[in-house]
PDB file of C-alpha atoms in Angstrom:
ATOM      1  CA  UNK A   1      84.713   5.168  81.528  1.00 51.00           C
ATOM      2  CA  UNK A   2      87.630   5.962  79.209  1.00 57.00           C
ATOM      3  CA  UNK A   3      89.913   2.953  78.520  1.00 62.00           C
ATOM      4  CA  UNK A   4      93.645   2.974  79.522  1.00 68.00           C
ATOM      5  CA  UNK A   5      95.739   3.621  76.556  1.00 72.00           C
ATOM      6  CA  UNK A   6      99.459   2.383  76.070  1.00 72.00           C
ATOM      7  CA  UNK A   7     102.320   4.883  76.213  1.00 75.00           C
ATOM      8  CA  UNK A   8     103.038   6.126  72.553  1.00 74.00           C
ATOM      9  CA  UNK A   9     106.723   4.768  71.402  1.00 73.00           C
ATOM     10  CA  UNK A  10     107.969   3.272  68.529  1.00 75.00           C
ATOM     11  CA  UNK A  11     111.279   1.316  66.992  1.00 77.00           C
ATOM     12  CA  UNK A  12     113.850   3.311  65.287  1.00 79.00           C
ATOM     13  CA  UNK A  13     113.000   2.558  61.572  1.00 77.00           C
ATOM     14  CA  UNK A  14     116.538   3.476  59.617  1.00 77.00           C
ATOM     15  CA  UNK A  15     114.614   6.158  57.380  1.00 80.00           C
ATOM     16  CA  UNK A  16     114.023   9.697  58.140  1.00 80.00           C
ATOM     17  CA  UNK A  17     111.237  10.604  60.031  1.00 83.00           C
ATOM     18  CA  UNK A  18     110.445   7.179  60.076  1.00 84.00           C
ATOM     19  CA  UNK A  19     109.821   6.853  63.562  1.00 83.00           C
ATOM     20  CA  UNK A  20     108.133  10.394  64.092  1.00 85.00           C
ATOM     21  CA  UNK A  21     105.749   9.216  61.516  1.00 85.00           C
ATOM     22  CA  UNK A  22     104.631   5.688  63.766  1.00 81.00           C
ATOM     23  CA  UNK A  23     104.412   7.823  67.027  1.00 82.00           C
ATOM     24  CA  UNK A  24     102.117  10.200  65.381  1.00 84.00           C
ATOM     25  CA  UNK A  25      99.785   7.597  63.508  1.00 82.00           C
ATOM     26  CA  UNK A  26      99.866   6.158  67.487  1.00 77.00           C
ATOM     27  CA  UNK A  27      98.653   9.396  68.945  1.00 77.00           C
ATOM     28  CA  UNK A  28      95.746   9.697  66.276  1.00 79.00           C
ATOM     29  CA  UNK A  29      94.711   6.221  67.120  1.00 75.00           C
ATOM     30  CA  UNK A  30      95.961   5.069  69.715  1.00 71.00           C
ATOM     31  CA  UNK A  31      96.797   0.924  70.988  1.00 68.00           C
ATOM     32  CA  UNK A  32      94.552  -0.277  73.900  1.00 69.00           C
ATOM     33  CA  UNK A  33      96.272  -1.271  77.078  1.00 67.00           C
ATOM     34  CA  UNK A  34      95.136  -4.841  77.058  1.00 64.00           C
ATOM     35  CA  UNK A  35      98.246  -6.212  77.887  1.00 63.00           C
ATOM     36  CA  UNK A  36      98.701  -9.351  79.860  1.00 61.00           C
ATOM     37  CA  UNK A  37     100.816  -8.682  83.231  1.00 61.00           C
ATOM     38  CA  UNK A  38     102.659 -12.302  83.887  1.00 59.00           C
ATOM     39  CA  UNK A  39     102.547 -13.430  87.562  1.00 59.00           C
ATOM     40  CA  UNK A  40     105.833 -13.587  88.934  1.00 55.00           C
ATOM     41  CA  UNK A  41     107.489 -17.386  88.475  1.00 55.00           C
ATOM     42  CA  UNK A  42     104.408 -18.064  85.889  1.00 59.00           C
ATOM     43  CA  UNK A  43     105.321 -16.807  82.718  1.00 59.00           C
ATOM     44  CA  UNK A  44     107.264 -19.898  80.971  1.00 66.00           C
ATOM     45  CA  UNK A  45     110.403 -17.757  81.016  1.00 71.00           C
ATOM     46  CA  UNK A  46     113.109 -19.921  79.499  1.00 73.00           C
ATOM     47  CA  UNK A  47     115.470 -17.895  81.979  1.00 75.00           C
ATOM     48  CA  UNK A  48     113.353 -19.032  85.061  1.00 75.00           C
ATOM     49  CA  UNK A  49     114.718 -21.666  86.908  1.00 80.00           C
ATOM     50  CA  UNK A  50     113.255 -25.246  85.953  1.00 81.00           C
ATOM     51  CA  UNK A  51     110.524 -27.080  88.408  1.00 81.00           C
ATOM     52  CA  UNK A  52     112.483 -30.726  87.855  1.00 85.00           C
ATOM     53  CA  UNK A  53     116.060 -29.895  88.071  1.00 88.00           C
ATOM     54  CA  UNK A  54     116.502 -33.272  88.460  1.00 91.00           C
ATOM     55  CA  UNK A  55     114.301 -34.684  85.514  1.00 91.00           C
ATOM     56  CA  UNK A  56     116.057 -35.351  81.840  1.00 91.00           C
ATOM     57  CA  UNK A  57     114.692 -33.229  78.969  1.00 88.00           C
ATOM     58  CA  UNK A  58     113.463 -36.341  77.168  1.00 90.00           C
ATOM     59  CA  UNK A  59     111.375 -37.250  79.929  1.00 89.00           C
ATOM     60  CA  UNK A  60     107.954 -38.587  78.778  1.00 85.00           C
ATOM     61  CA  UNK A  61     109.336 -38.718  75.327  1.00 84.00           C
ATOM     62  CA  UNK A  62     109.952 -42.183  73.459  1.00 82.00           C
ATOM     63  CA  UNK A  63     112.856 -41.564  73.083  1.00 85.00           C
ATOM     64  CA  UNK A  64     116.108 -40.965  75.574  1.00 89.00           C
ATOM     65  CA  UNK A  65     117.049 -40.866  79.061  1.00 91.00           C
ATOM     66  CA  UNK A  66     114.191 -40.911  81.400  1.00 88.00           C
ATOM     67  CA  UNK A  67     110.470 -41.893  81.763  1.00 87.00           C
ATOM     68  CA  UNK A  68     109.105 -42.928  78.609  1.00 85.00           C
ATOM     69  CA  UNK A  69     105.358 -41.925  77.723  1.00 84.00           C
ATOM     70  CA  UNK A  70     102.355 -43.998  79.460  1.00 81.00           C
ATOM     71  CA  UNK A  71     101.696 -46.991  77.947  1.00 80.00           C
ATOM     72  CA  UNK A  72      99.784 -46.955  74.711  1.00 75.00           C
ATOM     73  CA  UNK A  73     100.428 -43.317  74.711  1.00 73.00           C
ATOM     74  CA  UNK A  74     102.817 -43.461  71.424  1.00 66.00           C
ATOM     75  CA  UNK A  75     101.392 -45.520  68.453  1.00 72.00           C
ATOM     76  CA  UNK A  76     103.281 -46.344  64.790  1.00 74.00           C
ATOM     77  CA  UNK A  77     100.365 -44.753  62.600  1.00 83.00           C
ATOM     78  CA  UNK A  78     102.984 -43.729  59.686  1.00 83.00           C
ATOM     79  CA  UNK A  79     101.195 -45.898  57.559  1.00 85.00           C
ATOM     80  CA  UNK A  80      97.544 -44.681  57.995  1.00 87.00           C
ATOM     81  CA  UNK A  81      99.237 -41.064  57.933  1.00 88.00           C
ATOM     82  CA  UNK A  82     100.882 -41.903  54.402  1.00 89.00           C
ATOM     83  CA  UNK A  83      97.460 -43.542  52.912  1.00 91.00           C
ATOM     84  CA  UNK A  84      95.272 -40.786  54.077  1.00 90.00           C
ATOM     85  CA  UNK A  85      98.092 -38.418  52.427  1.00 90.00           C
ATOM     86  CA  UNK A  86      98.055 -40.397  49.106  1.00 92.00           C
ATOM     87  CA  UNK A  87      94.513 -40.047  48.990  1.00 93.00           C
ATOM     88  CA  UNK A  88      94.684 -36.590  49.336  1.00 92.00           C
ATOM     89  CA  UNK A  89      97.852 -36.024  47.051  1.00 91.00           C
ATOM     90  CA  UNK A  90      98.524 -38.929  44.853  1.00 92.00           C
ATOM     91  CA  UNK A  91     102.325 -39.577  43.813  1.00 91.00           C
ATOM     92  CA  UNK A  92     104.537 -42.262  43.021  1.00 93.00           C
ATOM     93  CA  UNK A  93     106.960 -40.873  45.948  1.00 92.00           C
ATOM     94  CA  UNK A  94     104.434 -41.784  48.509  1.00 91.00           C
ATOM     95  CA  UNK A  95     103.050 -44.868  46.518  1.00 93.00           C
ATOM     96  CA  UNK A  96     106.691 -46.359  46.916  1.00 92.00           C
ATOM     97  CA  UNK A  97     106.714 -45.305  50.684  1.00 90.00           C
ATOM     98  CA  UNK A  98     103.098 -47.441  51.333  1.00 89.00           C
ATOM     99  CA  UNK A  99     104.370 -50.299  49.477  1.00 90.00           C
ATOM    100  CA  UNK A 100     108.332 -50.212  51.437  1.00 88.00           C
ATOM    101  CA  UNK A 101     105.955 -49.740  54.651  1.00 82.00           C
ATOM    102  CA  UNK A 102     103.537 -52.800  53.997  1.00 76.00           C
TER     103      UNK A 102
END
């Protein structure tokens, strides 16, 4: 069963012949048609309308207006971060960070 093939078109390059040139390299091999068709409302449109119009944007964060994250959700591990980092890459930049840290 032949596969579906996706329609032969290319961007406007700014050099001469540019463009002729991609469509033809398309035509000799050509692009599947594998492409993904959204559902309607489903495709995390920015430009759809939001699903908790009445919800801050820093809801669940730690920070801001809103519900925070569940507790024990958020933990301080800056310091484990910074050790495992100066173990990997040892400087005096992060030595003094550790040491401000405790």
């Amino acid at each position: 069963m032949p596969r579906k093939r996706q329609k032969v078109q290319a961007a406007p390059t700014g050099t001469h012949g540019g463009q002729a040139a991609l469509e033809r390299s398309q035509a000799v091999v050509p692009l599947p048609d594998n492409q993904v068709r959204p559902v309607p409302g489903a495709d995390g449109s920015f430009s759809r309308p939001s699903e908790a119009p009445d919800e801050p944007i820093t809801a669940g964060a730690p920070f801001g207006p809103g519900q925070g994250p569940p507790p024990g959700a958020v933990s301080d591990d800056t310091g484990a971060v910074l050790r495992a980092l100066h173990a990997r890459f040892p400087n005096r930049d992060l030595a003094r960070l550790i040491e401000v840290l405790g």
